[in-house]
Short mmCIF file of C-alpha atoms and ligand atoms in Angstrom, two decimals:
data_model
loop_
_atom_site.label_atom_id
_atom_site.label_comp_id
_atom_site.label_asym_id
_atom_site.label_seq_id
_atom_site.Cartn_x
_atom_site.Cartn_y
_atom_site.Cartn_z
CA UNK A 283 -28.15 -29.03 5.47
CA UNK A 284 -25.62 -29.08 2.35
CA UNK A 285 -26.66 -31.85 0.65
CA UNK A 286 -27.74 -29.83 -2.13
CA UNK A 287 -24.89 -28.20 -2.49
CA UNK A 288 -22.63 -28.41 -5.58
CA UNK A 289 -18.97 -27.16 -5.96
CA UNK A 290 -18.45 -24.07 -5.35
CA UNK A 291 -16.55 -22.35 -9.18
CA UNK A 292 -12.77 -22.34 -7.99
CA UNK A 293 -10.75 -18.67 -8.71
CA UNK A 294 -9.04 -18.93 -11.18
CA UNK A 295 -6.12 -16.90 -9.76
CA UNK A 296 -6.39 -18.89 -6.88
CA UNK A 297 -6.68 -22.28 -8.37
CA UNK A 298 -3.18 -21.43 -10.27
CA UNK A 299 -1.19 -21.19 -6.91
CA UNK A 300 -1.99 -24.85 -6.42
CA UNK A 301 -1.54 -26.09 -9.63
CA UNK A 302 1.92 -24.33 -10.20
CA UNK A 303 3.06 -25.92 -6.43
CA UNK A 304 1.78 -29.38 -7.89
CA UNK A 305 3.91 -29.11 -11.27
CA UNK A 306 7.39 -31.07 -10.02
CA UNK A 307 9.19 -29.57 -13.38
CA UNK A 308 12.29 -27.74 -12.20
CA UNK A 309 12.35 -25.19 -14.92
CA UNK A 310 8.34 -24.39 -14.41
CA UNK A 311 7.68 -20.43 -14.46
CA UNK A 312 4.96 -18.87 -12.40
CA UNK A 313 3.30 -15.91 -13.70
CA UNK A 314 0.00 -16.07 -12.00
CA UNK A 315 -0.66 -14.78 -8.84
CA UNK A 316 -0.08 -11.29 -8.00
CA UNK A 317 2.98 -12.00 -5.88
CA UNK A 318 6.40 -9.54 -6.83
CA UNK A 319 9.72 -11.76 -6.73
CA UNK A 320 13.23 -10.64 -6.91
CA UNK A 321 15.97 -11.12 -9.46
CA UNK A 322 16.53 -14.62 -7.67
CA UNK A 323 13.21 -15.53 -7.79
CA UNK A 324 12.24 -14.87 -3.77
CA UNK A 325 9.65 -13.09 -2.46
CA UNK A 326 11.48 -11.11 0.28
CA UNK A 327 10.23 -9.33 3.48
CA UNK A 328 11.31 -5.71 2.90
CA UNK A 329 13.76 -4.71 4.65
CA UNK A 330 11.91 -1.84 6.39
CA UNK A 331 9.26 -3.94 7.59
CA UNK A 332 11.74 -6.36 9.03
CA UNK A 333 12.93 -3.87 11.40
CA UNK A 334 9.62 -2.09 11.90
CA UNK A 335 8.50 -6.05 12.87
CA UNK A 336 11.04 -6.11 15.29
CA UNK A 337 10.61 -2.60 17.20
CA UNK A 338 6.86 -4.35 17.29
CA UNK A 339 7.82 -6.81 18.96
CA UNK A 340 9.91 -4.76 21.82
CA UNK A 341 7.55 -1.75 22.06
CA UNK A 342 4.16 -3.88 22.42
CA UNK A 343 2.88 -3.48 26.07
CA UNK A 344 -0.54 -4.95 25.11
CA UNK A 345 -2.85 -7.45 23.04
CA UNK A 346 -6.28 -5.72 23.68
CA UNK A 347 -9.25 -4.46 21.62
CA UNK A 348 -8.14 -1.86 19.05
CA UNK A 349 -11.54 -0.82 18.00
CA UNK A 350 -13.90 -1.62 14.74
CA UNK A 351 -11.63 1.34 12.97
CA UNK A 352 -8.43 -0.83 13.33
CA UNK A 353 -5.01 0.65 13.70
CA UNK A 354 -6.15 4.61 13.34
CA UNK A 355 -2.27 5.33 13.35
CA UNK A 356 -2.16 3.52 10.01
CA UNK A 357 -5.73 4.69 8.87
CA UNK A 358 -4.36 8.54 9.58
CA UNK A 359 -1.03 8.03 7.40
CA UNK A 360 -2.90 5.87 4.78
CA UNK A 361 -5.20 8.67 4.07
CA UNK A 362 -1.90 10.67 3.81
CA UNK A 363 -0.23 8.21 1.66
CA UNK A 364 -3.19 7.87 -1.17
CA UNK A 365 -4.54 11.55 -0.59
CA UNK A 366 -2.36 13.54 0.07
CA UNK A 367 -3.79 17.42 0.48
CA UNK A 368 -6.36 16.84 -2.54
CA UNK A 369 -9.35 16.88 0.27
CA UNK A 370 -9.70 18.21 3.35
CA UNK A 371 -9.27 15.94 6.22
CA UNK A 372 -12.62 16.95 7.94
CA UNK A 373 -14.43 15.16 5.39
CA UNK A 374 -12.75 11.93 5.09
CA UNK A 375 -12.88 9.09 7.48
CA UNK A 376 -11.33 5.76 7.13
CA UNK A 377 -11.10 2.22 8.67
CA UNK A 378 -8.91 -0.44 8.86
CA UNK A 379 -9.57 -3.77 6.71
CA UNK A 380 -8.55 -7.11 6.25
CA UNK A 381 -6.60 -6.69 2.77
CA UNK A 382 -7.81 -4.55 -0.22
CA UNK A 383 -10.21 -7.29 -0.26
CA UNK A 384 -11.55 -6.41 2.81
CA UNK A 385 -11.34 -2.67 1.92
CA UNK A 386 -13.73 -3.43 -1.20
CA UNK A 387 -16.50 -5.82 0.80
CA UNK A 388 -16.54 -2.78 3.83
CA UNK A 389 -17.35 -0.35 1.28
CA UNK A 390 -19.82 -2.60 -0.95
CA UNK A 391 -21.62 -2.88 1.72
CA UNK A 392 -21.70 0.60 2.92
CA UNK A 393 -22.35 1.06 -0.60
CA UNK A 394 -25.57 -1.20 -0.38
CA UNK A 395 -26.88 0.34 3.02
CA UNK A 396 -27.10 3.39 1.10
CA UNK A 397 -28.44 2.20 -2.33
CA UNK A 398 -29.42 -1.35 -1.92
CA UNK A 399 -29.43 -3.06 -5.29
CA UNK A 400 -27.45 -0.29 -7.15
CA UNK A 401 -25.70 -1.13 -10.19
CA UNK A 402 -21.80 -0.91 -10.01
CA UNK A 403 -19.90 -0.56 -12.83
CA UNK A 404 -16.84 -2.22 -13.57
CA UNK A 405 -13.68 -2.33 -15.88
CA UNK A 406 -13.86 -4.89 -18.97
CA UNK A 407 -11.74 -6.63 -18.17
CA UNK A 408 -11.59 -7.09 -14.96
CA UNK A 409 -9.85 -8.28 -11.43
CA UNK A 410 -11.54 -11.60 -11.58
CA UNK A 411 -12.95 -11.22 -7.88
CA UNK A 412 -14.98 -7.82 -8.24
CA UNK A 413 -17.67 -8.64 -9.58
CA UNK A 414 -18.60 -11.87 -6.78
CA UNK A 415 -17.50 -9.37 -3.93
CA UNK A 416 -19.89 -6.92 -5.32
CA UNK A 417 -23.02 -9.18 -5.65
CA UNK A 418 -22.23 -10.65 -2.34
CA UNK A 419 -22.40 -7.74 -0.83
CA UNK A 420 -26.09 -7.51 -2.33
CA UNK A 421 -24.91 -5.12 -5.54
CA UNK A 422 -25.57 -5.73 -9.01
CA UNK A 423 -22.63 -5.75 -11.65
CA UNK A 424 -22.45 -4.11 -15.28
CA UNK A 425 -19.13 -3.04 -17.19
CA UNK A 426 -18.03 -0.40 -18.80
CA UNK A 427 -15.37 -0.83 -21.98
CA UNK A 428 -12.14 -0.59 -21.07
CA UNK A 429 -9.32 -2.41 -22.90
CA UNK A 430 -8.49 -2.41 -26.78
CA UNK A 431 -7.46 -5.62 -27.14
CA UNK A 432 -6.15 -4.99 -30.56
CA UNK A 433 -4.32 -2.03 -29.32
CA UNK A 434 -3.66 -3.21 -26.09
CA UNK A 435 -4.21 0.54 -25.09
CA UNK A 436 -7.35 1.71 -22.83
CA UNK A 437 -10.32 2.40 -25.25
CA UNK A 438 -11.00 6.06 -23.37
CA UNK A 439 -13.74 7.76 -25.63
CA UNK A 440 -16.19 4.32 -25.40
CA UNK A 441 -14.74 4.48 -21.39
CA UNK A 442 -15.96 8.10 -21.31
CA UNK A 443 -19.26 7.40 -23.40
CA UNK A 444 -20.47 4.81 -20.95
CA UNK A 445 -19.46 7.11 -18.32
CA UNK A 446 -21.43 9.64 -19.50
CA UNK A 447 -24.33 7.32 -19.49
CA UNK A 448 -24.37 6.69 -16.13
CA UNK A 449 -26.20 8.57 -13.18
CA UNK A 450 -26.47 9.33 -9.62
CA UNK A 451 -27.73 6.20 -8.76
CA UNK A 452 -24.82 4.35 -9.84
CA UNK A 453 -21.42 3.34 -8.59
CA UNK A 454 -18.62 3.72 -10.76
CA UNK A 455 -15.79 1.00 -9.76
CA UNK A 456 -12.12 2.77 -11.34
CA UNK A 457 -8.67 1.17 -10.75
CA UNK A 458 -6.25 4.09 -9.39
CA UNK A 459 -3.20 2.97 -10.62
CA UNK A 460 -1.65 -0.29 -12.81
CA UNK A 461 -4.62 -1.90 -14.06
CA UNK A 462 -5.34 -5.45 -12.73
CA UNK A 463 -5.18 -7.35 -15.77
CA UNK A 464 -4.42 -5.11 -18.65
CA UNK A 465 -1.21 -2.98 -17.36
CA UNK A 466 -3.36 -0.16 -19.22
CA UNK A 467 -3.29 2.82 -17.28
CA UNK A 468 -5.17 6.18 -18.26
CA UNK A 469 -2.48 9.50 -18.71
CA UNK A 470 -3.09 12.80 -16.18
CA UNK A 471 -4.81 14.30 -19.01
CA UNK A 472 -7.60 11.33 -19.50
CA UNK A 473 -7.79 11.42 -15.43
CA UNK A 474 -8.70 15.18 -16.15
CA UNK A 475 -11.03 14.42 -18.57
CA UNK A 476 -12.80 11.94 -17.02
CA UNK A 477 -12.84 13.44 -14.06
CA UNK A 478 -15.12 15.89 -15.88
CA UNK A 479 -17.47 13.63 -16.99
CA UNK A 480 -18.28 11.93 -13.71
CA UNK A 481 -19.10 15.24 -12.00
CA UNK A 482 -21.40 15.93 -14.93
CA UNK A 483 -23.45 11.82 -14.65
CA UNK A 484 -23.37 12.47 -10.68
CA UNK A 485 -22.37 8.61 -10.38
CA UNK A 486 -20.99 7.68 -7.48
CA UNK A 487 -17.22 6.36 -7.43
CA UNK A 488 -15.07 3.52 -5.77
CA UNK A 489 -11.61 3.46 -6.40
CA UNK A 490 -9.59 0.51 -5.73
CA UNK A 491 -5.95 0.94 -5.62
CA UNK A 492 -3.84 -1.84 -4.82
CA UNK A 493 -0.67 -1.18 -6.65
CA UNK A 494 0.10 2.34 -5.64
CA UNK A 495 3.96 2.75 -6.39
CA UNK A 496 4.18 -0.22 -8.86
CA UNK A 497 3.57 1.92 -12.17
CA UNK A 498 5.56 5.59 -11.76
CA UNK A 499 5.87 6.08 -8.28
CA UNK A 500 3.73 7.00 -5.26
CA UNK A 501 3.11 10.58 -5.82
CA UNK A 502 2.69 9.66 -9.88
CA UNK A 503 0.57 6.91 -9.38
CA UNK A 504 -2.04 8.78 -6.84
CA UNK A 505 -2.69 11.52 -9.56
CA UNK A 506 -5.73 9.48 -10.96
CA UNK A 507 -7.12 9.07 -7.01
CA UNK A 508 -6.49 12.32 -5.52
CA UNK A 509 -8.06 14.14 -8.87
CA UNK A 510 -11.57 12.66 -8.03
CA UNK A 511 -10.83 13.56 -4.10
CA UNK A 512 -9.96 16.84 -5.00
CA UNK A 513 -13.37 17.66 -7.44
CA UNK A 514 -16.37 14.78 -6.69
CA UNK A 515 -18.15 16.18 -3.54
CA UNK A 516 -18.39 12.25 -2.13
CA UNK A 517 -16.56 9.13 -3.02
CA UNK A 518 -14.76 5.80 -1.65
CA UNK A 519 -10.91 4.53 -1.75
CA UNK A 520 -10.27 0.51 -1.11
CA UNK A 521 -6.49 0.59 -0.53
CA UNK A 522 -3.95 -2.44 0.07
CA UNK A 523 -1.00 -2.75 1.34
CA UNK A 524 -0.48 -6.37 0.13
CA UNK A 525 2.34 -5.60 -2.79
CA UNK A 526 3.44 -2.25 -2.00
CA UNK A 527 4.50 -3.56 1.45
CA UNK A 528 5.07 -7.18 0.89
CA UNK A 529 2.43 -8.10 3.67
CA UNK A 530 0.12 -10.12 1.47
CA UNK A 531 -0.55 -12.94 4.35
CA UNK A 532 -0.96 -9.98 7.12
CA UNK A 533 -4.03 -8.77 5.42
CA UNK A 534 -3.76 -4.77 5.51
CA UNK A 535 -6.11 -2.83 3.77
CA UNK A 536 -7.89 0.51 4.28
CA UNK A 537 -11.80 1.70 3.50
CA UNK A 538 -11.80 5.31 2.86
CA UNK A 539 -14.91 7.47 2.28
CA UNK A 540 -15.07 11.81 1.73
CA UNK A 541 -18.27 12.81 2.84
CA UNK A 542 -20.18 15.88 1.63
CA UNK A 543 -19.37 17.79 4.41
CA UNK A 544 -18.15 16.58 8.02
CA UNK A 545 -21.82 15.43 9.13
CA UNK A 546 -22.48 13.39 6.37
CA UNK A 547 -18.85 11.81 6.68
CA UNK A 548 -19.44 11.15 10.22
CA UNK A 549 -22.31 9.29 9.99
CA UNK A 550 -21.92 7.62 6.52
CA UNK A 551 -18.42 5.72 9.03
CA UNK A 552 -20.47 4.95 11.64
CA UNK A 553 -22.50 2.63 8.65
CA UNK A 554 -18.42 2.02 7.60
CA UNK A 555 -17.89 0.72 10.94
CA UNK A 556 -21.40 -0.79 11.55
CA UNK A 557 -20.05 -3.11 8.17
CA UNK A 558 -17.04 -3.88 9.96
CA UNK A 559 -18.58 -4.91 13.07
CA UNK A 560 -20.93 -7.24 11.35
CA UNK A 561 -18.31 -8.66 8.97
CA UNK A 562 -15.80 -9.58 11.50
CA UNK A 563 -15.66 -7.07 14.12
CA UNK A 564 -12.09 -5.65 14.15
CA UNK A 565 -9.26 -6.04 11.24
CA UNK A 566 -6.11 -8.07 12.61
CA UNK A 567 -3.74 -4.75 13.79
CA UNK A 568 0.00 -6.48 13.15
CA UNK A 569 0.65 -5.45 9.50
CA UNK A 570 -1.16 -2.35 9.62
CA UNK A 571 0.79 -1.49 13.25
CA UNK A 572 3.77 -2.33 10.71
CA UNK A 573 2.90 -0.31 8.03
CA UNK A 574 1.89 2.67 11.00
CA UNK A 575 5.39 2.54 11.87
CA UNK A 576 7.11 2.78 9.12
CA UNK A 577 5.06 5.66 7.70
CA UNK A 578 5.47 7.53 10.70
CA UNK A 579 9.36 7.42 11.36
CA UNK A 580 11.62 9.42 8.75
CA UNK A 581 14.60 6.93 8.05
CA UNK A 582 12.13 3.61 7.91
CA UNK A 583 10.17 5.41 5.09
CA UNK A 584 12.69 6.77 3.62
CA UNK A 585 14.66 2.83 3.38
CA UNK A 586 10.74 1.89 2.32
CA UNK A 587 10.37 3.85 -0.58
CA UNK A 588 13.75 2.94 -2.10
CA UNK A 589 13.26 -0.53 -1.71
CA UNK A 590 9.76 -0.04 -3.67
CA UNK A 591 11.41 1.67 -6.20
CA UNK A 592 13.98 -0.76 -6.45
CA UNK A 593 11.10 -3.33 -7.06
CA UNK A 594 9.06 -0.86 -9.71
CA UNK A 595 12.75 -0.54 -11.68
CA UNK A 596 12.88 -4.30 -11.67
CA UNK A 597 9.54 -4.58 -13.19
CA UNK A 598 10.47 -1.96 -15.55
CA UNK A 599 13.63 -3.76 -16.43
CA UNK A 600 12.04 -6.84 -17.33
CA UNK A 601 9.50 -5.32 -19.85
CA UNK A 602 12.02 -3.26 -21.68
CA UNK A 603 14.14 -6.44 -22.22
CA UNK A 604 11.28 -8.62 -22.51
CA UNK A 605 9.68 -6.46 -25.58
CA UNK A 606 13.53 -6.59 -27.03
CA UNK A 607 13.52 -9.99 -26.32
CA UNK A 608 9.84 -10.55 -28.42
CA UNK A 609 10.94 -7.91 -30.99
CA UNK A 610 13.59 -10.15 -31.98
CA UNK A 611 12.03 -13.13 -32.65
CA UNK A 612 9.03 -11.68 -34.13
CA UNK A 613 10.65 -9.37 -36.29
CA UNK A 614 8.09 -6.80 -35.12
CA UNK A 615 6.87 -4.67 -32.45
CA UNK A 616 3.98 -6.66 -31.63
CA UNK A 617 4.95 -6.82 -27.99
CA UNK A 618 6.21 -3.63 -27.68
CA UNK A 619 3.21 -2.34 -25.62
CA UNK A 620 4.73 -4.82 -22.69
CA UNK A 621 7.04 -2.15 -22.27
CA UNK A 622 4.78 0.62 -22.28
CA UNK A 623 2.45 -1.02 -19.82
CA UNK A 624 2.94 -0.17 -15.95
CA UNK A 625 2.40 -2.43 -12.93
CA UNK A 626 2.16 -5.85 -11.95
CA UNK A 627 0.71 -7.53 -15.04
CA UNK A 628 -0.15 -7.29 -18.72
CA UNK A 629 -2.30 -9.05 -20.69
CA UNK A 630 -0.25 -10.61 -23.69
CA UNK A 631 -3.22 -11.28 -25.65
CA UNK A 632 -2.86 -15.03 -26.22
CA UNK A 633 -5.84 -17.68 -26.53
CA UNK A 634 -6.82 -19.58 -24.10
CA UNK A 635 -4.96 -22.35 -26.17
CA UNK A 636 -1.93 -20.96 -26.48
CA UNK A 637 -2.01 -20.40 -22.60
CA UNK A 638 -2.73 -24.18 -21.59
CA UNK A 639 -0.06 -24.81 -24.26
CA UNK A 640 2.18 -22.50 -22.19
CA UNK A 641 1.56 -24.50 -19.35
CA UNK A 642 1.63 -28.16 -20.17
CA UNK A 643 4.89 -27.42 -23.31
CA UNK A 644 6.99 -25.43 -21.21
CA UNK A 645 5.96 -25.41 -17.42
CA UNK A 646 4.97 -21.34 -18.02
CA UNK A 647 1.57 -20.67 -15.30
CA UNK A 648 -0.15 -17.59 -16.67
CA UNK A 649 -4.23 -16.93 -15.78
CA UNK A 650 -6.51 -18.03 -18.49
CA UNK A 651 -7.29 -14.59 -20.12
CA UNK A 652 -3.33 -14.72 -21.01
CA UNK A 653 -2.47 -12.04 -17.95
CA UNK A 654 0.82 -12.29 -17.00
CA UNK A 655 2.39 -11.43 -13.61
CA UNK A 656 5.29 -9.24 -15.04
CA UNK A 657 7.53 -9.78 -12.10
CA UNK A 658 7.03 -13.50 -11.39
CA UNK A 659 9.98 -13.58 -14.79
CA UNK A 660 13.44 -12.86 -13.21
CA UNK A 661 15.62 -11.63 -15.65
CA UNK A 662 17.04 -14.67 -16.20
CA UNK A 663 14.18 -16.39 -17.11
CA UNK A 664 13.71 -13.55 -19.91
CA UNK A 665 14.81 -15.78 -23.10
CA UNK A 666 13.52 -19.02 -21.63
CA UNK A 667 9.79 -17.09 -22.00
CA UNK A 668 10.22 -15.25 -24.96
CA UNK A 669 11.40 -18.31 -26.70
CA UNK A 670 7.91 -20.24 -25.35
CA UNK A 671 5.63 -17.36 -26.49
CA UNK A 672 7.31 -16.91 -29.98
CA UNK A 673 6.70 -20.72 -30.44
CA UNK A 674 3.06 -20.83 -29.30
CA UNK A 675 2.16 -17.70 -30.97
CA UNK A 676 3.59 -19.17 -34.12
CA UNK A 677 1.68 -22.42 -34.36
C1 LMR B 189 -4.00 -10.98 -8.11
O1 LMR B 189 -4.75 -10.33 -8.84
O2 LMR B 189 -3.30 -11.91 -8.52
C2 LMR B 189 -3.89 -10.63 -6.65
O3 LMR B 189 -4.65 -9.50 -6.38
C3 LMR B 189 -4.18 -11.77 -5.77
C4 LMR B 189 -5.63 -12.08 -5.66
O4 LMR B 189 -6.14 -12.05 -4.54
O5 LMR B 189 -6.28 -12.35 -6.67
#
């Protein structure tokens, strides 16, 4: 049966977790996988979710079947949570998946019930796993431009042109928030604007947002999201809860679609669900039963949301003093857009050379395309880095 099988490509995101845990140098510096850390380097369990864990524990009477839907608890106050009042609730239904992973491969293939074959477009660059989730789910892949690399700002009129270009029969793939590699977000204004031209094309959009809170906070970073809700007369949200809620191991996502009306809605989740049952039947209910109760009681949200913006602060922190830190030894303000960037990562716009020097010189794990995982550097580790990029970007 496999004997014609070759080696599968590795991930490259992936790959990096295992080569960083092999590297026995004590100084080593991970900035690869999408993982937050604290000033001392930890990735904690929030304190919110400890003690949501722990009224889990006490209050749960029962291990049966939740349902294909999941946790609907969770689904109800993740609609609320990425939403808000942009749509009304009639037309929008939403399930319970394994991880914004899961989120994307529910919807791909509701995507490919509906339109099988259809062409979705996606960010250049991109997160490195959308475009095999997308074919696998029997969808073909194109991109749209996205990124400046000489700017390091998001090229928005090509963005919109290709936008433009694109028709009903398409699927338009947007990040909501803290773009997954660049750190190049779009303003409210280019949100508006865009907004415009996809109800013009008619193309179809997906929205994956898996860093809601990580750029300017939760209500900020939903603008993007709840515009389209609020105008496009049908569309899809993949949301995570892997970094806003530390859970990353308890896989909690959530597939959200806005029907036409509350007809189409209903039946376009019953193909949701149909998806779900197929894929793996029901989604694992303890971090989304987590992430239920803390949306739902008033002091575990409210000790939720300042923990998350303590986190966003510390990212913010480290790229102020981290473009100081580069301005000074390269007498310019060639890294200055690190500051100006929002979310998880940037990409620094190194080769691929000056990466793998990176790695094997000074023990510093960055993914290939030279994105960095802004909050993998502690503060500490600040000058260490900046002293390491100034040197490889010199030679
Ligand atoms: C990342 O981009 O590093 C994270 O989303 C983790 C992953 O699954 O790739």
């Amino acid at each position: 049966m496999f004997e014609k099988l070759s080696p599968a490509p590795q991930d490259k995101i992936i790959a990096l977790i295992a080569e960083f845990a092999a590297d026995e140098r004590d100084n080593k510096i991970d900035l690869g996988v999408g993982v937050y850390k604290d000033a001392t380097g930890n990735t904690p369990i929030m304190t919110a979710v400890q003690k949501a864990e722990a009224k889990r524990v006490k209050d749960q009477t029962t291990k049966t079947y939740v349902g294909m839907a999941g946790n609907v608890g969770f689904n109800d106050a993740m609609v609320d949570l990425v939403l808000g009042d942009s749509v009304g609730k009639n037309r929008v239904r939403a399930a319970q998946a394994p991880g914004g992973t899961g989120a994307l491969r529910l919807i791909a293939d509701l995507l490919n019930v509906a339109k099988p074959g259809a062409t979705v477009y996606i960010s250049d660059p991109t997160w490195p796993n959308h475009i095999p989730l997308m074919e696998a789910a029997g969808l073909k892949t194109a991109s749209y431009p996205y990124f400046d690399a000489e700017k390091r700002n998001v090229r928005f009129d090509d963005m919109c042109e290709a936008v433009s270009k694109m028709t009903s029969d398409d699927i338009l793939l947007l990040h909501g928030c803290c773009h997954n590699p660049t750190g190049a977000n779009l303003t409210n204004e280019q949100w508006d604007k865009l907004t415009d031209i996809i109800e013009d094309a008619g193309v179809f959009v997906l929205v994956d947002i898996a860093y809601l809170g990580f750029g300017d906070g939760l209500t900020d970073d939903a603008y993007g999201v709840r515009k389209l809700a609020a105008t496009l007369p049908e569309m899809a949200v993949a949301a995570s809860c892997s970094k806003n809620f530390g859970l990353y191991r308890e896989r909690v996502g959530c597939a959200m679609i806005i029907g036409i009306d509350e007809p189409s809605a209903n039946v376009t989740f019953s193909q949701l669900l149909s998806a779900a049952r197929a894929n793996y039947s029901m989604p694992p209910d303890h971090g989304a039963e987590i992430v239920r109760i803390i949306l739902n009681d008033k002091d575990l949200r409210a000790e939720w949301e300042a923990e998350l913006t303590d986190v966003r602060n510390h990212m913010v922190t480290i790229r102020k003093n981290l473009a100081e830190a580069m301005r000074k030894r390269s007498n310019s303000a060639d890294y200055d857009f690190i500051a100006e960037h929002r979310g998880m990562f940037s990409l620094i716009g190194i080769s691929q050379d000056d990466v793998e020097k990176l790695k094997k010189d000074h023990g510093v794990y960055m993914v290939g395309n030279s994105r960095m995982n802004i909050a993998g550097l502690g503060v500490d580790k600040i000058d260490i880095f900046a002293d390491a990029l100034a040197e490889v970007s010199r030679s």
